[in-house]
Amino acid sequence: MVFGRKWREYATALSATLITAAAGTTVGWTSPTLPKLQDKDSPIPTTPDQSSWIASLMILSSALSPIPASYLADRIGTKKTLLLAAIPYILGWILVMLATNVPTIYAARLISGLGYGIAYTTAPMYLGEIASNEVRGAMATLITVMSKFGILSQYCIGPYVSMLGLASFNIAIPILFVVTFSAMPESPYYYLKSGQSHLAERSLKKLRGRDYMMEELDSMTHLVNENMKEKSRWKDLVTVGGNKRGLIILLGIYFTQQFCGSTAIISYAEQIFGAAEGGLGARESCIVVGSVQLLTSAISSQLVDRLGRKPLLLVSSCGVGLANVIIGAYFFMKYANSEYIVNLKFIPVVVIPIFIFSYTIGLATVPFAITSEIFPTHIKSKATCIIQICVALMTFAVTKLYQVIADNLGTYVAFWSFALLSVGGVIFILMLLPETKGQSFAAIQERLYCSDKVVYEKRDGGVARVRINL
């Protein structure tokens, strides 16, 4: 059994991804909290426009921290950088506990967003570098599994406790992360990059246990040495053919992930269910959605290394596209006061969980696996940084614009727009995404960079390594 042999790797990954569980709490927190803040008896009176800012400011500020996180990951290691991500979360929840007005909540969300950016920039790098080939995809998807656990906790606890009680629960997660992850090993790739091969061997032995083989360390050393011959320059992301292809592939996947409407449904779940007036109450429907997310992400973590990345992404994109069409049609009939709407109130309760299942089985989980494996060591931190900034801006756009579109044009317009963009994602994935299941870093890079020819030429009395993009 793979899990039994790899328990050290999984234990390390579970500890590392507690920080993404903390990220999940900041995302899911808005669903039970915003209705309370907008209630007539709210201790902090909040308008719908202020609510949309509360939901989106955290994502906006998360675009500020990937560059420092990328720099720190190269200088002090991915482990120490991940540990730093806990500080903004802890400070953010302290501010929520002390909040008496909306600006204080704004500040809390902005500070928490810095931790979000650090976590999602660094976690894929760390997990990709500590995992063995056969479980790398599964371990990378733990980022999503733990995030969904964080979101579900907000749906289950948030409606039934005060803001102070929920914040008290949430602050415990980053504290637990610091306590457990401090004992975990640093990435062996970081030690090799910094010339500490003896520490790299020690780290790898801790991660592999009885499965440790010197050949794996030799392979890592060779790959790092080859990668480090190349200078790590920001412009190489768009001038080197393989880097550019990897960047385009990942940005296309993450664009589909965000603009399929997932962020809007997760952030505004209770409000959407309330507007739908389905059979279940809004709170209960949110718990169903959160449970589906968590269970599906766990299933995806087992399928990603068996079925492959591309099939899961295609099924996922088709599923969310179809679900968006149906949800949009329901809200259109509701807007038009259709006589049939009375008999169709079950649709949101049934179709939104189907949307969440479709989204989580691929789009929510697989991109992190691809992010962890597609770039060479010397450029990985910079590539992940750029991707996370773009994802943060896309998520902010969806979170903020959804409320604006729904209020001014109608909820059905938002969902039909998501459907159209999901179809675009299917076409993109079908045409451009290569399969990386079970392949080593070296094999993936050889395939991605196959049209980049490396030649050697004399320069200033020496020999320089030059890559030509074909």
mmCIF file of N, CA, C and O in Angstrom, residues 19 65-88 115 117-119 121-123 125-126 177 181 186 190:
data_model
loop_
_atom_site.group_PDB
_atom_site.id
_atom_site.type_symbol
_atom_site.label_atom_id
_atom_site.label_comp_id
_atom_site.label_asym_id
_atom_site.label_seq_id
_atom_site.Cartn_x
_atom_site.Cartn_y
_atom_site.Cartn_z
ATOM 1 N N ILE A 19 -1.296 25.188 6.857
ATOM 2 C CA ILE A 19 -1.315 26.621 6.530
ATOM 3 C C ILE A 19 -2.346 26.917 5.449
ATOM 4 O O ILE A 19 -2.914 28.012 5.399
ATOM 5 N N SER A 65 2.345 39.680 -1.594
ATOM 6 C CA SER A 65 3.364 38.891 -0.894
ATOM 7 C C SER A 65 4.075 37.812 -1.711
ATOM 8 O O SER A 65 5.103 37.307 -1.252
ATOM 9 N N PRO A 66 3.602 37.403 -2.898
ATOM 10 C CA PRO A 66 4.345 36.361 -3.624
ATOM 11 C C PRO A 66 5.780 36.738 -3.988
ATOM 12 O O PRO A 66 6.664 35.869 -3.954
ATOM 13 N N ILE A 67 6.048 37.995 -4.347
ATOM 14 C CA ILE A 67 7.422 38.377 -4.710
ATOM 15 C C ILE A 67 8.363 38.236 -3.519
ATOM 16 O O ILE A 67 9.421 37.597 -3.625
ATOM 17 N N PRO A 68 8.033 38.819 -2.325
ATOM 18 C CA PRO A 68 8.892 38.566 -1.170
ATOM 19 C C PRO A 68 8.984 37.083 -0.812
ATOM 20 O O PRO A 68 10.046 36.598 -0.415
ATOM 21 N N ALA A 69 7.871 36.359 -0.957
ATOM 22 C CA ALA A 69 7.887 34.922 -0.640
ATOM 23 C C ALA A 69 8.833 34.170 -1.572
ATOM 24 O O ALA A 69 9.564 33.274 -1.144
ATOM 25 N N SER A 70 8.818 34.536 -2.852
ATOM 26 C CA SER A 70 9.710 33.910 -3.826
ATOM 27 C C SER A 70 11.170 34.176 -3.467
ATOM 28 O O SER A 70 12.015 33.271 -3.506
ATOM 29 N N TYR A 71 11.462 35.415 -3.115
ATOM 30 C CA TYR A 71 12.832 35.784 -2.725
ATOM 31 C C TYR A 71 13.267 35.009 -1.490
ATOM 32 O O TYR A 71 14.366 34.443 -1.438
ATOM 33 N N LEU A 72 12.402 34.962 -0.473
ATOM 34 C CA LEU A 72 12.744 34.283 0.770
ATOM 35 C C LEU A 72 12.895 32.777 0.579
ATOM 36 O O LEU A 72 13.750 32.143 1.211
ATOM 37 N N ALA A 73 12.055 32.181 -0.284
ATOM 38 C CA ALA A 73 12.153 30.739 -0.530
ATOM 39 C C ALA A 73 13.528 30.366 -1.078
ATOM 40 O O ALA A 73 14.091 29.314 -0.734
ATOM 41 N N ASP A 74 14.086 31.224 -1.931
ATOM 42 C CA ASP A 74 15.415 30.971 -2.474
ATOM 43 C C ASP A 74 16.525 31.245 -1.458
ATOM 44 O O ASP A 74 17.565 30.595 -1.479
ATOM 45 N N ARG A 75 16.282 32.196 -0.558
ATOM 46 C CA ARG A 75 17.339 32.618 0.370
ATOM 47 C C ARG A 75 17.337 31.827 1.678
ATOM 48 O O ARG A 75 18.390 31.444 2.177
ATOM 49 N N ILE A 76 16.180 31.607 2.269
ATOM 50 C CA ILE A 76 16.134 30.950 3.585
ATOM 51 C C ILE A 76 15.461 29.578 3.542
ATOM 52 O O ILE A 76 15.412 28.886 4.546
ATOM 53 N N GLY A 77 14.908 29.211 2.390
ATOM 54 C CA GLY A 77 14.282 27.897 2.253
ATOM 55 C C GLY A 77 12.761 27.964 2.287
ATOM 56 O O GLY A 77 12.178 28.889 2.863
ATOM 57 N N THR A 78 12.135 26.968 1.683
ATOM 58 C CA THR A 78 10.673 26.958 1.608
ATOM 59 C C THR A 78 10.032 26.685 2.965
ATOM 60 O O THR A 78 8.941 27.186 3.257
ATOM 61 N N LYS A 79 10.699 25.921 3.814
ATOM 62 C CA LYS A 79 10.124 25.618 5.125
ATOM 63 C C LYS A 79 9.995 26.882 5.969
ATOM 64 O O LYS A 79 8.916 27.180 6.512
ATOM 65 N N LYS A 80 11.069 27.629 6.106
ATOM 66 C CA LYS A 80 11.041 28.841 6.927
ATOM 67 C C LYS A 80 10.086 29.880 6.332
ATOM 68 O O LYS A 80 9.409 30.606 7.072
ATOM 69 N N THR A 81 10.020 29.940 5.018
ATOM 70 C CA THR A 81 9.102 30.890 4.384
ATOM 71 C C THR A 81 7.656 30.527 4.676
ATOM 72 O O THR A 81 6.824 31.397 4.958
ATOM 73 N N LEU A 82 7.340 29.222 4.611
ATOM 74 C CA LEU A 82 5.982 28.779 4.957
ATOM 75 C C LEU A 82 5.639 29.124 6.405
ATOM 76 O O LEU A 82 4.520 29.537 6.707
ATOM 77 N N LEU A 83 6.594 28.961 7.308
ATOM 78 C CA LEU A 83 6.346 29.284 8.712
ATOM 79 C C LEU A 83 6.005 30.770 8.884
ATOM 80 O O LEU A 83 5.166 31.131 9.720
ATOM 81 N N LEU A 84 6.638 31.623 8.086
ATOM 82 C CA LEU A 84 6.348 33.059 8.167
ATOM 83 C C LEU A 84 4.904 33.377 7.787
ATOM 84 O O LEU A 84 4.348 34.378 8.231
ATOM 85 N N ALA A 85 4.292 32.512 6.954
ATOM 86 C CA ALA A 85 2.913 32.758 6.515
ATOM 87 C C ALA A 85 1.932 32.741 7.677
ATOM 88 O O ALA A 85 0.839 33.325 7.584
ATOM 89 N N ALA A 86 2.287 32.090 8.772
ATOM 90 C CA ALA A 86 1.371 32.004 9.916
ATOM 91 C C ALA A 86 1.192 33.347 10.611
ATOM 92 O O ALA A 86 0.139 33.615 11.208
ATOM 93 N N ILE A 87 2.203 34.207 10.543
ATOM 94 C CA ILE A 87 2.157 35.476 11.286
ATOM 95 C C ILE A 87 0.994 36.360 10.835
ATOM 96 O O ILE A 87 0.216 36.849 11.673
ATOM 97 N N PRO A 88 0.808 36.615 9.516
ATOM 98 C CA PRO A 88 -0.331 37.453 9.109
ATOM 99 C C PRO A 88 -1.685 36.862 9.484
ATOM 100 O O PRO A 88 -2.608 37.616 9.830
ATOM 101 N N GLY A 115 -0.595 36.529 4.267
ATOM 102 C CA GLY A 115 -0.320 35.128 4.571
ATOM 103 C C GLY A 115 -0.803 34.204 3.481
ATOM 104 O O GLY A 115 -0.147 33.201 3.152
ATOM 105 N N GLY A 117 -0.991 34.841 0.273
ATOM 106 C CA GLY A 117 -0.054 34.893 -0.851
ATOM 107 C C GLY A 117 1.208 34.109 -0.593
ATOM 108 O O GLY A 117 1.733 33.430 -1.491
ATOM 109 N N ILE A 118 1.731 34.189 0.632
ATOM 110 C CA ILE A 118 2.936 33.433 0.976
ATOM 111 C C ILE A 118 2.652 31.934 0.926
ATOM 112 O O ILE A 118 3.426 31.149 0.371
ATOM 113 N N ALA A 119 1.526 31.527 1.511
ATOM 114 C CA ALA A 119 1.193 30.105 1.591
ATOM 115 C C ALA A 119 1.045 29.482 0.211
ATOM 116 O O ALA A 119 1.613 28.409 -0.068
ATOM 117 N N THR A 121 2.126 30.576 -2.655
ATOM 118 C CA THR A 121 3.345 30.639 -3.458
ATOM 119 C C THR A 121 4.316 29.544 -3.062
ATOM 120 O O THR A 121 4.941 28.904 -3.912
ATOM 121 N N THR A 122 4.429 29.292 -1.769
ATOM 122 C CA THR A 122 5.476 28.419 -1.243
ATOM 123 C C THR A 122 5.052 26.961 -1.092
ATOM 124 O O THR A 122 5.853 26.049 -1.310
ATOM 125 N N ALA A 123 3.796 26.712 -0.712
ATOM 126 C CA ALA A 123 3.361 25.331 -0.460
ATOM 127 C C ALA A 123 3.520 24.421 -1.677
ATOM 128 O O ALA A 123 4.013 23.284 -1.529
ATOM 129 N N MET A 125 5.676 24.596 -4.044
ATOM 130 C CA MET A 125 7.107 24.367 -4.213
ATOM 131 C C MET A 125 7.605 23.339 -3.205
ATOM 132 O O MET A 125 8.310 22.389 -3.557
ATOM 133 N N TYR A 126 7.230 23.522 -1.950
ATOM 134 C CA TYR A 126 7.706 22.624 -0.888
ATOM 135 C C TYR A 126 7.213 21.197 -1.109
ATOM 136 O O TYR A 126 7.993 20.243 -1.067
ATOM 137 N N PHE A 177 -0.170 24.838 13.159
ATOM 138 C CA PHE A 177 0.751 24.695 12.030
ATOM 139 C C PHE A 177 2.184 24.982 12.463
ATOM 140 O O PHE A 177 3.108 24.209 12.166
ATOM 141 N N PHE A 181 4.825 21.988 12.193
ATOM 142 C CA PHE A 181 5.688 22.085 11.017
ATOM 143 C C PHE A 181 7.121 22.445 11.381
ATOM 144 O O PHE A 181 8.048 22.166 10.610
ATOM 145 N N GLU A 186 13.435 20.411 6.017
ATOM 146 C CA GLU A 186 13.497 21.346 4.901
ATOM 147 C C GLU A 186 13.585 20.552 3.596
ATOM 148 O O GLU A 186 13.962 19.370 3.585
ATOM 149 N N TYR A 190 16.404 22.552 -1.619
ATOM 150 C CA TYR A 190 16.950 23.810 -1.106
ATOM 151 C C TYR A 190 18.368 23.602 -0.599
ATOM 152 O O TYR A 190 19.265 24.413 -0.866
#
